[in-house]
Every structure is written in structure tokens, then in C-alpha cells.
GROMACS .gro file of C-alpha atoms in nm:
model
  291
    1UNK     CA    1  18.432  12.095  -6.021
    2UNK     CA    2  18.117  12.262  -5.904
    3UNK     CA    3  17.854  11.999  -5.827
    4UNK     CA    4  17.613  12.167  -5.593
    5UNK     CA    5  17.373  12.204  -5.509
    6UNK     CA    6  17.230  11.825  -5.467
    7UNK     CA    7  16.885  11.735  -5.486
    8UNK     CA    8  16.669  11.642  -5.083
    9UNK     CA    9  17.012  11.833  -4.930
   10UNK     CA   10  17.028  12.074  -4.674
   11UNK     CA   11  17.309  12.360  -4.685
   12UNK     CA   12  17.425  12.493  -4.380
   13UNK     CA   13  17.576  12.803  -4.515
   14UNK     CA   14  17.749  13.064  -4.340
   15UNK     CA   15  17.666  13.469  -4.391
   16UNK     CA   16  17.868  13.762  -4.303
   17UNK     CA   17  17.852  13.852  -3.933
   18UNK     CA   18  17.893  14.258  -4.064
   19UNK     CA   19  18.142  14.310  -4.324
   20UNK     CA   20  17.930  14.172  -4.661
   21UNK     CA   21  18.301  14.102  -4.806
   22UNK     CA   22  18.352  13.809  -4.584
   23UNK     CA   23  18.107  13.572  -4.745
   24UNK     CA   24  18.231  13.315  -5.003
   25UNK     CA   25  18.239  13.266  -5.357
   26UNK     CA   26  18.062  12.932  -5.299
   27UNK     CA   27  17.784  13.063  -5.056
   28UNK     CA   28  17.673  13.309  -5.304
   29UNK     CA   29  17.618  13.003  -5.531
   30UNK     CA   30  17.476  12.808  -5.303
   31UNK     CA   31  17.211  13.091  -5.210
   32UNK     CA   32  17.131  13.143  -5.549
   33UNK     CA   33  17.074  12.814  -5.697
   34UNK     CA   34  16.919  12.626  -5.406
   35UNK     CA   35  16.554  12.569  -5.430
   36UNK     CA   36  16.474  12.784  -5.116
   37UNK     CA   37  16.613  12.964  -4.825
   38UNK     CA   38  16.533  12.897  -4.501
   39UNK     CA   39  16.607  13.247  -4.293
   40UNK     CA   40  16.634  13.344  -3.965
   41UNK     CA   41  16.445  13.669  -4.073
   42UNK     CA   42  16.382  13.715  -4.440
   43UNK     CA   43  16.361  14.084  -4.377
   44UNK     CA   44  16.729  14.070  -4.278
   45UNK     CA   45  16.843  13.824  -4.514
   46UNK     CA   46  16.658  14.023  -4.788
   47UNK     CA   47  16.891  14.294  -4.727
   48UNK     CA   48  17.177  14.002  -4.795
   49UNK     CA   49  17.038  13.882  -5.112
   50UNK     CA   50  16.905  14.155  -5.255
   51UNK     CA   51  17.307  14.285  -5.221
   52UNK     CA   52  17.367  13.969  -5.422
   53UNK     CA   53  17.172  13.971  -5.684
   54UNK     CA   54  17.025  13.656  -5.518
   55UNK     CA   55  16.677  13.580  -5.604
   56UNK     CA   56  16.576  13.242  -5.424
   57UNK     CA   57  16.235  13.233  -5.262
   58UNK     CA   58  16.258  13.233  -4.881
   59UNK     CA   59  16.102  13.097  -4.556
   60UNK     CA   60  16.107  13.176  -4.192
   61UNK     CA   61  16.239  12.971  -3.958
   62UNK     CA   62  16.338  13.083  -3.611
   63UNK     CA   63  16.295  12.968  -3.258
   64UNK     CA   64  15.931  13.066  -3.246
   65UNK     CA   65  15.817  12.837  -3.540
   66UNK     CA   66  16.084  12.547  -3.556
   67UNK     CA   67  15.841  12.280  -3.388
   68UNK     CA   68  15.593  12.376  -3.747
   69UNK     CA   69  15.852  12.444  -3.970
   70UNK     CA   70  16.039  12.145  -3.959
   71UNK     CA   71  15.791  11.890  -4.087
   72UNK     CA   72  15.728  12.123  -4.404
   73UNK     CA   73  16.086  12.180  -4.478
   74UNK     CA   74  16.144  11.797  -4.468
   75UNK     CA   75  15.881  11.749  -4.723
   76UNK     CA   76  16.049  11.989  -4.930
   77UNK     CA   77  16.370  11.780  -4.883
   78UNK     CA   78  16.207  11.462  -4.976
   79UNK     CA   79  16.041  11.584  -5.268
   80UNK     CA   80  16.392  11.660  -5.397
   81UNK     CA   81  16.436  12.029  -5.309
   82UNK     CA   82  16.776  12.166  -5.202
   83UNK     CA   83  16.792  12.438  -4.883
   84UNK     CA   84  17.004  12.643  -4.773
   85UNK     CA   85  17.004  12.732  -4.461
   86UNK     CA   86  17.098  13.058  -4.305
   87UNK     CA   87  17.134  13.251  -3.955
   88UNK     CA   88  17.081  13.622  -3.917
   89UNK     CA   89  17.494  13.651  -3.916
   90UNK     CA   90  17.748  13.409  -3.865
   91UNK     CA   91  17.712  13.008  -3.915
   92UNK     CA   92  17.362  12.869  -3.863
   93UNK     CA   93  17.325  12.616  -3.559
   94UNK     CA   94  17.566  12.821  -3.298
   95UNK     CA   95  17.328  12.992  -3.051
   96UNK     CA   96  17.031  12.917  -3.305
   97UNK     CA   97  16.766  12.656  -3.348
   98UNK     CA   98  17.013  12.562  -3.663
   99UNK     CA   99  17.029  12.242  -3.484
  100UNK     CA  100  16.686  12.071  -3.442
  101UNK     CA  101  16.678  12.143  -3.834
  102UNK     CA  102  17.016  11.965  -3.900
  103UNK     CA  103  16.969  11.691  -3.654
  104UNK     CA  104  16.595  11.582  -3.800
  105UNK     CA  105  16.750  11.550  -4.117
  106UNK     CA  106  17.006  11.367  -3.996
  107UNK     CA  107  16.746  11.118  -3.856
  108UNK     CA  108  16.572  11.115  -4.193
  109UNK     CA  109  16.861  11.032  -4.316
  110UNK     CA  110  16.915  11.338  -4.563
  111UNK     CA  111  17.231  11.487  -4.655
  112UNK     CA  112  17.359  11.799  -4.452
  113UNK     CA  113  17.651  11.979  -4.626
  114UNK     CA  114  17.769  12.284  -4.427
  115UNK     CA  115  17.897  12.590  -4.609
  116UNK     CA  116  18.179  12.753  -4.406
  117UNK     CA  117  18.169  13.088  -4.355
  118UNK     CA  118  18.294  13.345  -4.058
  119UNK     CA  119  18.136  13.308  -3.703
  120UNK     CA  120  18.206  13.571  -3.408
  121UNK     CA  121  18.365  13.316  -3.141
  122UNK     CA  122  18.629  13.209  -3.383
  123UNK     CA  123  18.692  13.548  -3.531
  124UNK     CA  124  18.721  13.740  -3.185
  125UNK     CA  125  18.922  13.426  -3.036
  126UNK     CA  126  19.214  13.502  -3.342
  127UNK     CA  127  19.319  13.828  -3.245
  128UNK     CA  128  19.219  13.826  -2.886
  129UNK     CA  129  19.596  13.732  -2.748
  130UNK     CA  130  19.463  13.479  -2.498
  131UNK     CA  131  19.540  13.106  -2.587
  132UNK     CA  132  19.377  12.917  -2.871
  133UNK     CA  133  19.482  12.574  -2.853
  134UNK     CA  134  19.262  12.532  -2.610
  135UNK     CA  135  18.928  12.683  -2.559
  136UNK     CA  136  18.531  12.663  -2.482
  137UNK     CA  137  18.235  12.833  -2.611
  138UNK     CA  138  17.982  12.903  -2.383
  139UNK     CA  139  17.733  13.091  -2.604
  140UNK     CA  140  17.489  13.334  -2.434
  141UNK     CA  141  17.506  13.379  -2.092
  142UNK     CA  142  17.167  13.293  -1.875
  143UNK     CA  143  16.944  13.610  -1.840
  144UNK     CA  144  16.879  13.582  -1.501
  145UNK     CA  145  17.177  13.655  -1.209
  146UNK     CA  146  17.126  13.339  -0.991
  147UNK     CA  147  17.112  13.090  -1.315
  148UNK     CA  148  17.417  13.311  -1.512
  149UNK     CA  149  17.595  13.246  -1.143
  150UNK     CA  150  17.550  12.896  -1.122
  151UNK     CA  151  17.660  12.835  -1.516
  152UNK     CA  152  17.948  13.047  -1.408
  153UNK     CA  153  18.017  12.849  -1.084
  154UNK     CA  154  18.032  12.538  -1.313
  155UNK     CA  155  18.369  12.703  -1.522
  156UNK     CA  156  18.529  12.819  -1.235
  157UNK     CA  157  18.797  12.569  -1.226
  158UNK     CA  158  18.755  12.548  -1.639
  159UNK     CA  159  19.151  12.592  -1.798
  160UNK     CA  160  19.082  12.631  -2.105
  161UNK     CA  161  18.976  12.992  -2.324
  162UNK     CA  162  18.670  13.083  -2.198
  163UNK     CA  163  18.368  13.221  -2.441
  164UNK     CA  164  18.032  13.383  -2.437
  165UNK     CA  165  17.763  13.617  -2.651
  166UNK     CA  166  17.629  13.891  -2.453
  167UNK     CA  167  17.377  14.172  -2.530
  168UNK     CA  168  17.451  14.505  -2.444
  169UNK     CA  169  17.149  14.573  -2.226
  170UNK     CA  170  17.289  14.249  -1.984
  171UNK     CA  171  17.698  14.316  -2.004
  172UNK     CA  172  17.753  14.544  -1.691
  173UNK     CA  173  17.540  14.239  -1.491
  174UNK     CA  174  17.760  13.957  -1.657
  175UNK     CA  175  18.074  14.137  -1.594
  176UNK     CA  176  17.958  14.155  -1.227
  177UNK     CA  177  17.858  13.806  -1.193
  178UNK     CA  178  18.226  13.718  -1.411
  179UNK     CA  179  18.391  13.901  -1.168
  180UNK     CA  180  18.208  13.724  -0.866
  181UNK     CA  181  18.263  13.407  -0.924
  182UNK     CA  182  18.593  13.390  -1.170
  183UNK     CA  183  18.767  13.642  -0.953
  184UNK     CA  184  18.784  14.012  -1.057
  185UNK     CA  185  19.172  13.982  -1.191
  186UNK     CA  186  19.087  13.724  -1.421
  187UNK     CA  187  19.184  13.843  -1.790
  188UNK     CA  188  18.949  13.952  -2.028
  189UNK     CA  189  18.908  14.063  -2.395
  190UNK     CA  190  18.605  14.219  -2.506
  191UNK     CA  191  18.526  14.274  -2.906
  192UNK     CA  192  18.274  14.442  -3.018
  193UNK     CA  193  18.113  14.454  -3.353
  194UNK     CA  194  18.343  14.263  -3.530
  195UNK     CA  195  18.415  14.306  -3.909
  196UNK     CA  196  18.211  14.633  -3.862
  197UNK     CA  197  18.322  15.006  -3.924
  198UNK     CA  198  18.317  15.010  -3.484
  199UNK     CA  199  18.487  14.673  -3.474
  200UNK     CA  200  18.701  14.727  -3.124
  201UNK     CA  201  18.902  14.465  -2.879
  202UNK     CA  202  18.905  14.589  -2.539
  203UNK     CA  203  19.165  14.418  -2.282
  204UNK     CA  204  19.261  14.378  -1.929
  205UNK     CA  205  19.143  14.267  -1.593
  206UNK     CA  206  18.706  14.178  -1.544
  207UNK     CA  207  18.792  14.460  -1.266
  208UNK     CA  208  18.879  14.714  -1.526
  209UNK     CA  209  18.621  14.627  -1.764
  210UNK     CA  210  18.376  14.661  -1.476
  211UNK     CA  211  18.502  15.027  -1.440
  212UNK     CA  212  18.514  15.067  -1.815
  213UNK     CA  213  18.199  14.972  -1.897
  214UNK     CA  214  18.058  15.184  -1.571
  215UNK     CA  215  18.128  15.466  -1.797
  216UNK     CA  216  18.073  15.362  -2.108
  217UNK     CA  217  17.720  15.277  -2.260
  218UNK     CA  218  17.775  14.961  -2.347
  219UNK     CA  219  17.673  14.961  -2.788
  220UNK     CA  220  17.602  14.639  -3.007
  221UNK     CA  221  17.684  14.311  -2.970
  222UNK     CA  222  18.005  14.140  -2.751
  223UNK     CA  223  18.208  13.830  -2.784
  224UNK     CA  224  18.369  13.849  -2.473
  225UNK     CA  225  18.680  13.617  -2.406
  226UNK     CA  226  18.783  13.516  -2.073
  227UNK     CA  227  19.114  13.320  -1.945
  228UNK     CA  228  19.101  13.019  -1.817
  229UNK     CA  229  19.204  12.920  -1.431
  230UNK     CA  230  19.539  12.859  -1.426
  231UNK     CA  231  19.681  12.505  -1.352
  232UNK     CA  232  19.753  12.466  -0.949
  233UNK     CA  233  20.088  12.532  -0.849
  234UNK     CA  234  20.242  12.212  -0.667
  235UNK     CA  235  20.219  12.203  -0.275
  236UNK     CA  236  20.575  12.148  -0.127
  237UNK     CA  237  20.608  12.080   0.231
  238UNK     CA  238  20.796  12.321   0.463
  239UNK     CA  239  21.131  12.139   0.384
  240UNK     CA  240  21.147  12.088   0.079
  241UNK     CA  241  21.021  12.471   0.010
  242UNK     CA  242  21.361  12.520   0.254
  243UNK     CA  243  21.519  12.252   0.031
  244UNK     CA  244  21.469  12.493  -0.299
  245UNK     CA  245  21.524  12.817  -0.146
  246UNK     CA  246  21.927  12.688  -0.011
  247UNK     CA  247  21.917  12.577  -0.352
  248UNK     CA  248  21.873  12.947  -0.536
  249UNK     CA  249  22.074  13.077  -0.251
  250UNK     CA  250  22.397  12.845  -0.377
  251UNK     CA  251  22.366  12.992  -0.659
  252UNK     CA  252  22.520  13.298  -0.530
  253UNK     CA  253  22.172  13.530  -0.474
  254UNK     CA  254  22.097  13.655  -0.125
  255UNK     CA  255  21.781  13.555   0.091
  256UNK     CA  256  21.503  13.799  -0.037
  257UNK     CA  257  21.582  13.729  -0.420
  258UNK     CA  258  21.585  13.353  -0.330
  259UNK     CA  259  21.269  13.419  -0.191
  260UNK     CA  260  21.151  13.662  -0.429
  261UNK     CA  261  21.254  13.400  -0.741
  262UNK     CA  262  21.073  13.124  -0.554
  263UNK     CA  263  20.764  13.299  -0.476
  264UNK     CA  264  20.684  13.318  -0.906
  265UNK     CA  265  20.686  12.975  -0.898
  266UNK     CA  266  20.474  12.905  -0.586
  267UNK     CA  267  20.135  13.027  -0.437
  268UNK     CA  268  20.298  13.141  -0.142
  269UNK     CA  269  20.386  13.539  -0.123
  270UNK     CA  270  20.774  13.627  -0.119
  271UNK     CA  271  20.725  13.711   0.275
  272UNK     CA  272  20.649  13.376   0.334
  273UNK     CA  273  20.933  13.240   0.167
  274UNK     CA  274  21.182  13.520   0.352
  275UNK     CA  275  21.069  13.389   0.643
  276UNK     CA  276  21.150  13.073   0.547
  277UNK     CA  277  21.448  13.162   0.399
  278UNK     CA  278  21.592  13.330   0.726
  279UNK     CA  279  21.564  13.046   0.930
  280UNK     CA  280  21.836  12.831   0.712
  281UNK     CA  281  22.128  12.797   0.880
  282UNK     CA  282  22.376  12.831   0.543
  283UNK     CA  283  22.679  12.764   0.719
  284UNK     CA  284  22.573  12.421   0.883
  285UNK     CA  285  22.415  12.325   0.539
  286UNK     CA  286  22.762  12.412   0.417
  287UNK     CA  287  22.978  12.196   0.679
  288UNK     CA  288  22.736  11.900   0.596
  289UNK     CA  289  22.837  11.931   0.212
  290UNK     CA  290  23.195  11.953   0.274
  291UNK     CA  291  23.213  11.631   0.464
   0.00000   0.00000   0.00000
């Protein structure tokens, strides 16, 4: 049963992020039976409605006039008006000033229904092939390289799905500074443009990227997806390393496989192991097991 919209409530709805098909049945309503539309850029969302058939009067409200625009768009709630409001693309509130609107109605105590719709992080995260079931979003990266550097410094040891927005005029710097601090063979998926005729998913190493992006002009806006640090490898003494490498070795494989087998499952290299392995004496091993 359609109910909305309610009187003094704010709609956070959500707005295609570049193919116009991906908005819903129930935004469309929404937008055009609210009271007014609070936009991130009218001239943008203009384009939006007008595609619509929407007609709903809007208002600005963006980062520049939030601290004004927030006091007169509560009145409007109190005096019973219903809002919607919207972002540029995507759902309003991530990596917008969405959120001092939502959270001084909160405080007013008016109603705040979100609308969901499609948002870049979660759309680029489905189809990037790194894991999902865990993962952080970072938004935009800091503009400058010592602060971007420092925020980077503070996920190094982060396990979980790394992501960020970046601008194309800053993403040969942040894949520099990625590559600094994360390490440079640290996986990465970059999409571009998503939903849009140029949507592309580029993968491999923050290394490769670096060199990719050298050559390439870097075009429109980036989601870029990062894996996480993988979980430490446990520490085994000198014995017990000797201890597991007899073991694979009983099981009929010679020294440098042992070592070789061992050394996926360890942060030591397969030399080290070989080494190791070498300087078991299999034969006295044996005599001890047979008595």
C-alpha cells in the first residue's frame, strides 16, 4: 500500500549514479509528490526531473550553504512539508553534507525515511572479485600527499576490502601514495564510470595500475578497490619448522618439494626451508620411530 509521502518527513532518496534506468519505481514517486526537493545542484537534478516528468519545486543545498540551509529546511519540516532529499548521483549522505541534514532532524526529532537506490562503492564492490563479506569505505582520499599518506598509514594493517572515491586529476598521486605505503603488489580493481556507456573494471597489482595509468589519461570518476593485508602467517620456531618439513617428507616427497609445499604456507622463502630441510638427518629420525 503506498502511503508516502508523510507530512514534517525527510526522504533520503537515492538517484542514478549514470544509467537513468537504475532509479526506482518508488523514488520517482517520492520526487514527484514531496513538497520540495532539496538538490545537490538543481541544474543537475533538473536534468533528472525534467527526464521524469517530475515537477517539484527545488532548493540548493550543498556544502557551501548547509550551515543556512538547514534552519529553513527544518521550518519547512515543521510546518508539515515533506523533502526529499537528493545527491548529485548515488545515495545522499555518502561523501556529502547528506548528513548534518539527516542528523538535525534526527535531533528535532523528525522522521527520516531513506529511499534506496544504487551508490558507486556497493556497485563497483559486486563485480570487483575481491572479498565482500568484509569491507571498508574510505570515501575520498585527502588532497594533499602528506595527509592522503598518513590516512593511508592508518589502513595499512586494515584486512578487510579496502574503498575510496578519487578524481581523475589526483589518481596517478593516490596510486603512488597506495603503492607507498600498502606495498606496490597489493591487489587492486579500478572501475570507472559505472552504469555508464564507458563503464570499465581494471585489475591487477597498484604496480601495474601505476604503469597503466602512466599512459593512460586518467577520464571521469574512480571507485577504486583495494585488498586488504592479509592475516600474519604463524611464527614457528626452527624445530618445529624442521618438525613439519620431516613431516611432508614422510609422505614420500623429496627435500625441495617439502620445502617448496611448506614455504606457501609460511613467510619464509622455499630456500630457507631447503636449508632447513637438508640438515634433517631422515635416517636417525627413522631409527627413533622404529624403536
Amino acid at each position: 500500500m503506498q502511503t508516502d509521502p508523510k507530512p514534517s518527513t525527510l526522504y533520503i532518496v537515492g538517484t542514478p549514479i549514470g544509467n537513468l534506468e537504475d532509479i526506482t519505481f518508488r523514488a520517482v514517486r517520492i520526487l514527484q509528490t514531496v513538497d520540495l526537493i532539496a538538490a545537490e545542484d538543481t541544474r543537475h537534478t533538473g536534468k533528472l526531473l525534467q527526464h521524469f516528468q517530475v515537477k517539484t519545486p527545488q532548493i540548493s543545498y550543498h556544502e557551501h550553504n548547509q550551515n543556512s540551509r538547514i534552519p529553513e529546511l527544518l521550518e519547512h519540516l515543521k510546518n508539515g512539508k515533506a523533502i526529499a532529499l537528493v545527491s548529485d548521483a548515488g545515495m545522499p549522505g555518502i561523501s556529502d553534507p547528506g548528513y548534518e541534514l539527516v542528523k538535525a532532524c534526527i535531533d528535532e526529532g523528525i522522521t527520516v525515511v531513506p529511499i534506496p537506490g544504487a551508490s558507486a562503492a556497493i556497485t563497483a564492490l559486486s563485480a570487483a572479485g575481491l572479498p565482500t563479506d568484509r569491507f571498508i569505505f574510505e570515501g575520498f582520499l585527502a588532497a594533499k600527499s602528506q595527509q592522503r599518506r598518513q590516512q593511508l598509514e592508518y589502513l595499512q594493517a586494515e584486512p578487510r576490502t579496502l574503498i575510496f572515491y578519487e578524481s581523475p586529476h589526483r589518481l596517478r598521486d593516490s596510486l603512488q601514495d597506495l603503492g607507498t605505503v600498502l606495498g606496490s603488489d597489493r591487489s587492486i580493481v579500478i572501475a570507472r564510470e559505472l552504469t555508464k556507456l564507458y563503464e570499465e573494471f581494471w585489475r591487477g597489482t597498484i604496480r601495474e595500475a601505476i604503469a597503466h595509468y602512466n599512459q593512460k589519461e586518467p577520464q571521469g570518476e574512480y571507485t577504486l578497490l583495494v585488498a586488504g593485508t592479509p592475516p600474519s602467517l604463524p611464527q614457528l620456531t626452527e624445530a618445529e619448522l624442521k618438525a613439519e618439513l620431516l613431516q611432508i617428507i614422510k609422505q614420500g616427497v623429496s627435500r625441495s618439494q617439502a620445502s617448496r609445499q611448506l614455504a606457501k604456507d609460511t613467510d619464509l622463502s622455499r630456500r630457507q626451508l631447503y636449508q632447513l630441510a637438508l640438515a634433517i638427518d631422515i635416517s636417525a629420525e627413522a631409527e627413533i620411530t622404529n624403536e
